[in-house]
Amino acid sequence: MVPTSFYVFLAALLFTIGAVTVLVRRNTLIIYMGIELMLNAANLAFVAFARQFGDVAGQLFVFFVITVAAAEVAVGLALIVTIFHTKHSVDIDAISDLKG
Amino acid sequence: MFLETVAREGATFFHLAPLAVFVPLLGALVNGLIGRRLGERGVALVAVTASGFAFLVAVLQALSLTVHPEGAVVPVAEWITIGELRIAWAQQIDTLSVTMMLVVSGVGTLIHIYAVSYMHYDVRYKGDPGRYARFFAYFNLFIAMMMILVTGDSYLTLFVGWEGVGLCSFLLIGFWYEMDILGRPSTANARAAMKAFVVNRVGDAGFLLAMFLMFWFFGSLQFREVFEKVPEVAQAQPWVLLAITLLLLLGVTGKSAQIPLFVWLPDAMAGPTPVSALIHAATMVTAGVYLVTRSHEIYAAVPEAQAVVAVVGGLTALVAASMAVAQYDIKKVLAYSTISQLGFMVAAVGMGAFVAGMFHLVTHAFFKALLFLGSGSVIIALERAHHPLPEEGGHGHDHDHEEHKAHGEHEPFNPQDMRIMGGLMRRIPVTGWTYIIGSLALAGIPPLAGFWSKDEILLEAKHLQPVVYGLLSAAAFLTAFYIFRQVFMVFFGQPRSEAAAHAVESPRLMTGVLLVLALLSLTGGFLNTPWFHPFGQWLEHTLKEVEALPFDPLVAGISTGVGLVAIGLAWLTYRGTFAWSRWEQDPLQSLLKGLFDFLQASWHWDDLYQVVFVRGYRALAGFLAFAVDWTFWHDWFHDVVVAGGFRRISRFLSQPIDLGIIDGIANGLGNSVQGLALTLRRWQTGYVRNYALAVMFGVVGMLVYILWAIR
Amino acid sequence: MSLMLLFMLMGAVALAAAMGLLLARNAVYAALFLVLNMLALAVLFLSLGAPFLAMVQITVYAGAVMVLFLFVVMLLGAEVLPEEGGPIPWQKPLAFVLGGVLIGSLSWLIFVEATGMGRILPPPADYASPQELAMHLFQRYLLPFEVTSVLLLVAMLGALVMVQVERRRRARQQESQGS
């Protein structure tokens, strides 16, 4: 008996928190976690709408999102490790070589 | 028995007709693509089988026609569909087209067999044995194209074959494109091929224009649909039919080498001899005769055009025969003879004597192929005596090849020159006897093939066009004279060169074909005698209203008498040369003086074209190049008007406008961009979080905008 | 009513965990907060009739992915970083403002513009069973499914290559220093 809008609102809150985490934190790893949180928030909205419309297509999209997220984490962590070898830091602000 | 089965079951072989095109085409593909790997025997087997299969198909068509004489239209493929215009590629099988099929594939197969042996020598004497396969690929392609030509059920399909055989003719005339007929490095053969092609284009232009008119006024190019509307159009616009028939005649004069476009055929002798026999004597050049016969319903409606065609044919017959009298090249004589005989046929179909014309076409295919192949046998005999191939070292005169090469630079050995022949009867009797049979047939001596067909033409001419009758009778006289001049020069008297004295008879394969053709030349005339004429009845199914004129002893007597007199005159004139050991001067030349040179130069027809067309064209080109292009266009228009004007405009543009305004704008722009960039680059902080912030800013901004917009 | 209670409870846990992620000083704590968030979401998935996804969420996300995160955090020894100061101090307040605007406009969208979205009822027994999901996945979405598998392969290769290139570069450096 929960209104769908509650679920969607929760998803919106989690998404915003994730986005703010990405923008505010300097630890690259935590930024990645923020991204994961944003993806999770989107998943929640997908599942909620899938339930409301009684269509499993929304759940399948979650499935694909999880897969893509896993791939993204694998590549992202490899990037972080590589960067750490040159900068000896996971501080995102240490990487500013493209400064204009 | 077989026929009865066919008749009872109602079955026919008409549906097999496309194979007559596709099997030779397949042969051409096989020989053209992998011929070099097959070896000479493989190539020959493929080519002869393909051609022989086409003949088999033609025979089956003929058998079917004996049961269903009305024929059939066999669809092969959808070809062109543009709106209202629908042209299918279909094959029209009737007695006329099957007659042509039989001649083309029958004589074609015989010549294929002959060429198997002939080309074996030719490619070795010309120094490129690898070209053997290419020859047969072209030859099979020619058969396929000729089949398309004769079986097409519309003018357009016929035109495809028409151009296709023209292409094959071009390829085979220029077969030895890097040399002249003596094997010396030259562009002569290539130029001969080009000449044939270009002259034919003139005729084809006429054919094309005729087709355009036909499509415009008849709305179709299909034979049946066109012929159905002929009376209607003849009533409404008679000039259209006149234009169409005369334009078709232009096409005919190109392909069948009539005045004024005959000049390419003598040069076409640059091709190997089987090519001259098949393409430039027996089949392709008769396509024009076939075209007129096929269009008989149009021609019958325009008597004026018929008269023009008949006169063109009669004049060609006479003029070309006179040119043949003064030639020394064994093949050139036959080339002019072919033109002359084609003139007979064109005159016949022009007069409306279609059966006579087609009959002469058939018999001429027999005896002219025989004569050409005989001349090829003579040529090879001399070549082999002159320098034997290594594989047959024992034969003939034991010459040192190298020495001859060196010697040949002063006075090149020309195996086609009749002046170095003589007395060959003793050395190559089979070739000699068959050649004499062919010559008698050509001269119109009864009861050989040429007599019956020529007699029929003369008979019709006497009734229909007395002027043409006179022309043709004179031509018949000259025909008998020139062909026996040749026979006496080549086969009688003393050998006038080492090569002639040691000539070697050709292999059995070649002489066998000569014997078959000689038999056909002997008996072919009985197809259509005045008393018994199955050929006329056969064609009647297609041509309608054929009436055979009764035998006229006067006409037959005159033509035979004229022929015999001419042979006698030739004997009297050339008897003196029999004792010569080398050629001194042609007795006829001492008799006729300047006229002989005039005839030898083929009435200076080529020179006339040289002056009028080639030099005129050059003068026009020169005028265009120097006066129009250089002085007017380049010097005045380009330099003064364009360049001068441009210079003035550009000076104006460069000084005040470019330096002042444009540069001002450009520099101003550059400066302001630079300033802007210096400011903007500060935004590029390099911090990833800043960029993420920018993305977030964009997303939120858009979201807010959308929310505001949807209210 | 119990569904509402469950939602409230788990929503509160998820929000609290998310705030913990945002505020945690130590990266290890942040990761653990995220795990908690995901577990809460998994329960919510269950209440929405997606049992299969809930399991995937726990095994893949809370299990594999987060273990990978923790592993890298500890490998690099990057648990704690100074968060204050830094080269762009104005980023933080701007980010909070933007976040506020975002959640504000989303709330407006959800509660004012898009009213009447319906209600979530307890799911029927056969809704979104693994069989049904599989039927859809391997029939209608077969091509995307295969493409994702290629994507995973490419990601794996990419990760490998990146580390490999790095290792080779260092090997060269050592070589040149040695000579």
Short mmCIF file of C-alpha atoms in Angstrom, two decimals, chain B residues 196-562:
data_model
loop_
_atom_site.label_atom_id
_atom_site.label_comp_id
_atom_site.label_asym_id
_atom_site.label_seq_id
_atom_site.Cartn_x
_atom_site.Cartn_y
_atom_site.Cartn_z
CA ALA B 196 36.57 -1.52 -88.86
CA PHE B 197 35.15 -0.42 -85.53
CA VAL B 198 34.88 3.26 -86.37
CA VAL B 199 33.40 2.74 -89.83
CA ASN B 200 30.85 0.39 -88.33
CA ARG B 201 29.96 3.07 -85.78
CA VAL B 202 28.84 5.28 -88.67
CA GLY B 203 26.47 2.57 -89.83
CA ASP B 204 25.34 1.84 -86.28
CA ALA B 205 24.41 5.48 -85.83
CA GLY B 206 21.97 4.98 -88.70
CA PHE B 207 20.63 1.80 -87.12
CA LEU B 208 20.16 3.56 -83.78
CA LEU B 209 18.35 6.51 -85.34
CA ALA B 210 16.11 4.05 -87.16
CA MET B 211 15.29 2.40 -83.83
CA PHE B 212 14.54 5.77 -82.21
CA LEU B 213 12.13 6.61 -85.01
CA MET B 214 10.61 3.18 -84.76
CA PHE B 215 10.04 3.50 -81.04
CA TRP B 216 8.62 6.99 -81.47
CA PHE B 217 6.11 6.10 -84.17
CA PHE B 218 5.44 2.44 -83.51
CA GLY B 219 5.76 2.44 -79.74
CA SER B 220 7.70 -0.80 -79.80
CA LEU B 221 10.83 -2.42 -81.11
CA GLN B 222 9.46 -5.93 -81.24
CA PHE B 223 9.34 -7.34 -84.74
CA ARG B 224 5.74 -8.52 -84.56
CA GLU B 225 4.37 -5.35 -82.99
CA VAL B 226 6.26 -3.15 -85.41
CA PHE B 227 5.13 -5.09 -88.46
CA GLU B 228 1.52 -5.02 -87.32
CA LYS B 229 1.53 -1.25 -87.36
CA VAL B 230 3.32 -0.83 -90.69
CA PRO B 231 0.17 -0.38 -92.82
CA GLU B 232 -1.23 2.11 -90.32
CA VAL B 233 1.92 4.24 -90.30
CA ALA B 234 2.34 3.90 -94.04
CA GLN B 235 -1.09 5.46 -94.38
CA ALA B 236 -0.49 8.32 -91.95
CA GLN B 237 3.19 9.20 -92.26
CA PRO B 238 4.85 7.58 -95.27
CA TRP B 239 8.05 9.60 -94.76
CA VAL B 240 8.65 7.81 -91.44
CA LEU B 241 8.92 4.46 -93.15
CA LEU B 242 11.19 5.92 -95.80
CA ALA B 243 13.46 7.40 -93.13
CA ILE B 244 13.53 4.18 -91.14
CA THR B 245 14.35 2.02 -94.14
CA LEU B 246 17.08 4.36 -95.39
CA LEU B 247 18.63 4.63 -91.91
CA LEU B 248 18.54 0.85 -91.59
CA LEU B 249 20.24 0.72 -94.97
CA LEU B 250 23.03 2.88 -93.53
CA GLY B 251 23.46 0.27 -90.81
CA VAL B 252 23.48 -2.44 -93.43
CA THR B 253 26.14 -0.70 -95.50
CA GLY B 254 28.32 -0.57 -92.41
CA LYS B 255 27.96 -4.14 -91.26
CA SER B 256 27.68 -5.77 -94.68
CA ALA B 257 30.40 -3.60 -96.23
CA GLN B 258 28.39 -1.90 -98.95
CA ILE B 259 29.08 1.38 -100.69
CA PRO B 260 29.92 3.78 -99.13
CA LEU B 261 31.08 2.10 -95.93
CA PHE B 262 32.81 -0.97 -97.40
CA VAL B 263 36.36 0.34 -96.85
CA TRP B 264 36.89 -1.49 -93.58
CA LEU B 265 36.50 -5.02 -94.93
CA PRO B 266 39.70 -5.24 -97.03
CA ASP B 267 41.68 -4.01 -94.03
CA ALA B 268 39.90 -6.53 -91.83
CA MET B 269 41.97 -9.23 -93.54
CA ALA B 270 44.62 -8.40 -90.95
CA GLY B 271 42.91 -10.94 -88.72
CA PRO B 272 43.88 -14.63 -88.84
CA THR B 273 42.43 -16.41 -91.88
CA PRO B 274 39.73 -18.42 -90.03
CA VAL B 275 38.46 -15.07 -88.78
CA SER B 276 38.24 -13.77 -92.33
CA ALA B 277 36.39 -16.93 -93.29
CA LEU B 278 33.91 -17.01 -90.43
CA ILE B 279 33.32 -13.37 -89.57
CA HIS B 280 34.26 -11.39 -92.64
CA ALA B 281 32.84 -13.74 -95.25
CA ALA B 282 30.35 -16.34 -94.06
CA THR B 283 28.40 -14.91 -91.16
CA MET B 284 28.82 -11.50 -89.57
CA VAL B 285 28.86 -9.48 -92.76
CA THR B 286 25.67 -11.18 -93.86
CA ALA B 287 23.91 -9.75 -90.80
CA GLY B 288 22.92 -6.76 -92.92
CA VAL B 289 21.22 -9.03 -95.43
CA TYR B 290 19.47 -10.77 -92.56
CA LEU B 291 18.36 -7.41 -91.15
CA VAL B 292 16.75 -6.37 -94.43
CA THR B 293 15.12 -9.76 -94.84
CA ARG B 294 13.84 -9.64 -91.27
CA SER B 295 12.43 -6.17 -91.94
CA HIS B 296 10.84 -7.27 -95.20
CA GLU B 297 7.40 -6.09 -94.10
CA ILE B 298 8.70 -2.55 -93.69
CA TYR B 299 10.69 -2.57 -96.90
CA ALA B 300 7.78 -4.00 -98.84
CA ALA B 301 5.79 -0.90 -97.91
CA VAL B 302 8.38 1.52 -99.34
CA PRO B 303 9.23 0.77 -102.99
CA GLU B 304 11.53 3.82 -103.20
CA ALA B 305 13.72 2.47 -100.41
CA GLN B 306 13.74 -0.93 -102.05
CA ALA B 307 15.05 0.63 -105.24
CA VAL B 308 17.79 2.43 -103.32
CA VAL B 309 18.83 -0.78 -101.56
CA ALA B 310 18.88 -2.69 -104.83
CA VAL B 311 20.96 -0.06 -106.60
CA VAL B 312 23.41 0.19 -103.69
CA GLY B 313 23.80 -3.58 -103.75
CA GLY B 314 24.20 -3.72 -107.54
CA LEU B 315 26.76 -0.91 -107.58
CA THR B 316 28.70 -2.50 -104.75
CA ALA B 317 28.71 -5.83 -106.54
CA LEU B 318 30.19 -4.27 -109.67
CA VAL B 319 32.62 -1.82 -108.06
CA ALA B 320 34.04 -4.33 -105.59
CA ALA B 321 34.41 -6.97 -108.30
CA SER B 322 36.43 -4.51 -110.39
CA MET B 323 38.68 -3.81 -107.41
CA ALA B 324 39.26 -7.53 -106.86
CA VAL B 325 40.66 -7.82 -110.37
CA ALA B 326 43.83 -5.91 -109.55
CA GLN B 327 44.83 -7.24 -106.14
CA TYR B 328 48.01 -9.21 -105.41
CA ASP B 329 47.19 -10.26 -101.85
CA ILE B 330 45.43 -13.62 -101.90
CA LYS B 331 43.09 -12.60 -99.10
CA LYS B 332 42.43 -9.11 -100.45
CA VAL B 333 41.02 -10.65 -103.63
CA LEU B 334 38.64 -12.68 -101.54
CA ALA B 335 37.79 -9.66 -99.40
CA TYR B 336 36.70 -7.62 -102.41
CA SER B 337 34.95 -10.71 -103.72
CA THR B 338 33.02 -10.93 -100.46
CA ILE B 339 31.98 -7.29 -100.74
CA SER B 340 30.86 -7.95 -104.28
CA GLN B 341 28.87 -11.05 -103.35
CA LEU B 342 27.29 -9.21 -100.43
CA GLY B 343 26.28 -6.66 -103.02
CA PHE B 344 24.46 -9.46 -104.88
CA MET B 345 22.60 -10.41 -101.73
CA VAL B 346 21.73 -6.84 -100.78
CA ALA B 347 20.52 -6.19 -104.32
CA ALA B 348 18.36 -9.31 -104.14
CA VAL B 349 16.72 -8.45 -100.81
CA GLY B 350 16.41 -4.87 -101.99
CA MET B 351 14.39 -5.99 -104.97
CA GLY B 352 12.15 -7.99 -102.69
CA ALA B 353 13.65 -11.31 -103.74
CA PHE B 354 14.22 -12.32 -100.15
CA VAL B 355 14.42 -16.03 -100.79
CA ALA B 356 17.00 -15.52 -103.49
CA GLY B 357 19.04 -13.28 -101.22
CA MET B 358 18.93 -15.71 -98.31
CA PHE B 359 19.71 -18.60 -100.66
CA HIS B 360 22.77 -16.81 -101.96
CA LEU B 361 23.72 -16.04 -98.36
CA VAL B 362 23.73 -19.75 -97.56
CA THR B 363 25.61 -20.93 -100.64
CA HIS B 364 28.03 -18.02 -100.38
CA ALA B 365 28.75 -19.05 -96.78
CA PHE B 366 29.78 -22.46 -98.11
CA PHE B 367 31.97 -21.51 -101.03
CA LYS B 368 33.44 -18.32 -99.61
CA ALA B 369 34.37 -20.09 -96.38
CA LEU B 370 35.91 -22.77 -98.58
CA LEU B 371 37.90 -20.20 -100.56
CA PHE B 372 39.12 -18.38 -97.45
CA LEU B 373 40.09 -21.59 -95.70
CA GLY B 374 41.82 -22.70 -98.92
CA SER B 375 43.78 -19.46 -98.98
CA GLY B 376 44.67 -20.05 -95.33
CA SER B 377 45.88 -23.51 -96.26
CA VAL B 378 48.04 -21.97 -99.00
CA ILE B 379 49.45 -19.39 -96.60
CA ILE B 380 50.34 -22.01 -94.01
CA ALA B 381 51.82 -24.24 -96.71
CA LEU B 382 54.15 -21.45 -97.76
CA GLU B 383 55.02 -20.53 -94.17
CA ARG B 384 55.93 -24.11 -93.41
CA ALA B 385 58.07 -24.37 -96.50
CA HIS B 386 59.75 -21.07 -95.71
CA HIS B 387 60.71 -21.82 -92.13
CA PRO B 388 59.57 -25.18 -90.76
CA LEU B 389 58.67 -25.38 -87.11
CA PRO B 390 61.23 -27.18 -84.95
CA GLU B 391 58.76 -29.98 -84.28
CA GLU B 392 58.64 -30.91 -87.99
CA GLY B 393 62.24 -30.25 -88.96
CA GLY B 394 62.33 -32.83 -91.69
CA HIS B 395 59.76 -31.14 -93.89
CA GLY B 396 60.31 -28.93 -96.84
CA HIS B 397 63.31 -26.84 -97.61
CA ASP B 398 66.07 -26.99 -95.04
CA HIS B 399 66.41 -23.31 -94.37
CA ASP B 400 68.39 -21.69 -91.64
CA HIS B 401 65.80 -19.81 -89.69
CA GLU B 402 68.12 -17.09 -88.44
CA GLU B 403 69.51 -16.42 -91.87
CA HIS B 404 66.05 -15.89 -93.14
CA LYS B 405 65.23 -13.52 -90.37
CA ALA B 406 68.24 -11.45 -91.33
CA HIS B 407 67.43 -11.70 -94.99
CA GLY B 408 63.84 -10.89 -94.36
CA GLU B 409 64.67 -7.40 -93.25
CA HIS B 410 65.47 -6.38 -96.81
CA GLU B 411 62.62 -8.09 -98.51
CA PRO B 412 60.08 -9.42 -96.00
CA PHE B 413 58.55 -12.76 -96.80
CA ASN B 414 54.86 -12.28 -97.45
CA PRO B 415 53.08 -15.63 -97.64
CA GLN B 416 49.93 -13.86 -98.85
CA ASP B 417 51.49 -12.35 -101.97
CA MET B 418 50.27 -14.21 -105.06
CA ARG B 419 53.31 -13.02 -107.03
CA ILE B 420 55.57 -15.43 -105.14
CA MET B 421 53.23 -18.39 -105.64
CA GLY B 422 52.53 -20.41 -108.75
CA GLY B 423 52.49 -24.09 -109.50
CA LEU B 424 51.07 -25.01 -106.15
CA MET B 425 48.70 -27.55 -107.72
CA ARG B 426 51.43 -30.16 -107.69
CA ARG B 427 52.57 -29.46 -104.16
CA ILE B 428 49.18 -29.15 -102.42
CA PRO B 429 46.63 -30.98 -104.58
CA VAL B 430 43.80 -31.27 -102.05
CA THR B 431 43.84 -27.56 -101.33
CA GLY B 432 44.13 -26.88 -105.04
CA TRP B 433 41.20 -29.02 -106.16
CA THR B 434 38.90 -27.82 -103.42
CA TYR B 435 39.91 -24.27 -104.23
CA ILE B 436 38.98 -24.76 -107.86
CA ILE B 437 35.61 -26.17 -106.82
CA GLY B 438 35.03 -23.09 -104.67
CA SER B 439 36.09 -20.84 -107.53
CA LEU B 440 33.73 -22.54 -109.97
CA ALA B 441 30.92 -22.17 -107.47
CA LEU B 442 31.76 -18.47 -107.07
CA ALA B 443 31.98 -17.99 -110.83
CA GLY B 444 28.49 -19.45 -111.16
CA ILE B 445 29.23 -22.47 -113.31
CA PRO B 446 26.46 -25.06 -113.23
CA PRO B 447 25.68 -27.23 -111.40
CA LEU B 448 27.60 -25.82 -108.44
CA ALA B 449 25.97 -23.98 -105.57
CA GLY B 450 26.79 -20.47 -106.73
CA PHE B 451 25.12 -20.99 -110.09
CA TRP B 452 21.68 -21.71 -108.68
CA SER B 453 21.63 -18.89 -106.17
CA LYS B 454 23.14 -16.31 -108.49
CA ASP B 455 20.85 -17.40 -111.30
CA GLU B 456 17.86 -16.89 -109.05
CA ILE B 457 18.99 -13.37 -108.18
CA LEU B 458 19.61 -12.49 -111.82
CA LEU B 459 16.26 -13.95 -112.78
CA GLU B 460 14.47 -11.81 -110.23
CA ALA B 461 16.52 -8.78 -111.21
CA LYS B 462 15.59 -9.15 -114.86
CA HIS B 463 11.93 -9.04 -113.89
CA LEU B 464 12.09 -6.39 -111.20
CA GLN B 465 15.00 -4.01 -111.84
CA PRO B 466 16.59 -4.20 -115.30
CA VAL B 467 19.28 -1.67 -114.36
CA VAL B 468 20.38 -3.81 -111.46
CA TYR B 469 20.33 -6.83 -113.74
CA GLY B 470 22.86 -5.10 -115.96
CA LEU B 471 25.07 -4.21 -113.01
CA LEU B 472 24.96 -7.71 -111.60
CA SER B 473 25.68 -9.38 -114.93
CA ALA B 474 28.75 -7.22 -115.38
CA ALA B 475 29.76 -8.06 -111.81
CA ALA B 476 29.29 -11.76 -112.55
CA PHE B 477 31.66 -11.43 -115.49
CA LEU B 478 34.32 -9.75 -113.38
CA THR B 479 33.78 -12.30 -110.60
CA ALA B 480 34.62 -15.21 -112.82
CA PHE B 481 37.61 -13.28 -114.18
CA TYR B 482 39.23 -12.28 -110.91
CA ILE B 483 38.75 -15.62 -109.19
CA PHE B 484 40.34 -17.52 -112.07
CA ARG B 485 43.10 -14.93 -112.36
CA GLN B 486 43.80 -15.89 -108.78
CA VAL B 487 43.55 -19.62 -109.42
CA PHE B 488 45.95 -19.36 -112.35
CA MET B 489 48.39 -17.18 -110.45
CA VAL B 490 48.41 -19.39 -107.38
CA PHE B 491 48.07 -22.93 -108.59
CA PHE B 492 49.32 -23.07 -112.19
CA GLY B 493 52.58 -22.51 -113.98
CA GLN B 494 56.04 -22.54 -112.44
CA PRO B 495 56.72 -21.91 -108.73
CA ARG B 496 58.00 -18.35 -108.47
CA SER B 497 59.76 -18.69 -105.11
CA GLU B 498 61.64 -21.20 -103.02
CA ALA B 499 58.71 -21.41 -100.61
CA ALA B 500 56.23 -22.13 -103.38
CA ALA B 501 58.47 -24.82 -104.76
CA HIS B 502 58.61 -26.61 -101.44
CA ALA B 503 55.09 -25.96 -100.16
CA VAL B 504 53.70 -28.66 -97.83
CA GLU B 505 50.13 -29.90 -97.88
CA SER B 506 48.22 -28.95 -94.75
CA PRO B 507 47.31 -31.46 -92.05
CA ARG B 508 44.30 -33.73 -92.46
CA LEU B 509 42.22 -31.69 -90.06
CA MET B 510 42.41 -28.69 -92.38
CA THR B 511 42.03 -30.53 -95.66
CA GLY B 512 39.16 -32.55 -94.20
CA VAL B 513 37.23 -29.38 -93.52
CA LEU B 514 38.06 -28.18 -97.04
CA LEU B 515 36.62 -31.39 -98.47
CA VAL B 516 33.40 -31.08 -96.47
CA LEU B 517 32.95 -27.50 -97.61
CA ALA B 518 33.77 -28.47 -101.20
CA LEU B 519 31.03 -31.08 -101.03
CA LEU B 520 28.61 -28.47 -99.73
CA SER B 521 29.66 -26.08 -102.49
CA LEU B 522 29.03 -28.77 -105.06
CA THR B 523 25.62 -29.81 -103.82
CA GLY B 524 24.32 -26.83 -101.87
CA GLY B 525 22.60 -25.43 -104.91
CA PHE B 526 20.08 -28.23 -105.03
CA LEU B 527 18.41 -26.78 -101.97
CA ASN B 528 16.51 -24.48 -104.25
CA THR B 529 16.50 -25.21 -107.96
CA PRO B 530 13.77 -23.70 -110.14
CA TRP B 531 12.06 -27.10 -110.31
CA PHE B 532 12.44 -28.25 -106.77
CA HIS B 533 12.66 -25.59 -104.10
CA PRO B 534 12.32 -26.83 -100.53
CA PHE B 535 14.31 -23.82 -99.32
CA GLY B 536 11.76 -21.39 -100.70
CA GLN B 537 8.91 -23.37 -99.17
CA TRP B 538 10.81 -23.49 -95.91
CA LEU B 539 11.23 -19.71 -95.78
CA GLU B 540 7.68 -19.15 -96.99
CA HIS B 541 6.47 -19.86 -93.46
CA THR B 542 8.17 -16.70 -92.32
CA LEU B 543 8.37 -14.50 -95.39
CA LYS B 544 4.88 -15.20 -96.81
CA GLU B 545 3.93 -14.66 -100.46
CA VAL B 546 6.98 -16.30 -101.99
CA GLU B 547 6.61 -17.09 -105.64
CA ALA B 548 9.29 -18.95 -107.50
CA LEU B 549 9.89 -17.63 -110.99
CA PRO B 550 10.02 -20.24 -113.72
CA PHE B 551 13.40 -21.24 -115.05
CA ASP B 552 14.57 -18.90 -117.79
CA PRO B 553 17.12 -20.56 -120.11
CA LEU B 554 18.13 -17.17 -121.46
CA VAL B 555 19.20 -15.79 -118.08
CA ALA B 556 20.92 -19.01 -117.08
CA GLY B 557 22.60 -19.23 -120.44
CA ILE B 558 23.84 -15.65 -120.34
CA SER B 559 25.23 -15.94 -116.83
CA THR B 560 26.93 -19.26 -117.57
CA GLY B 561 28.23 -17.98 -120.88
CA VAL B 562 29.55 -14.81 -119.29
#
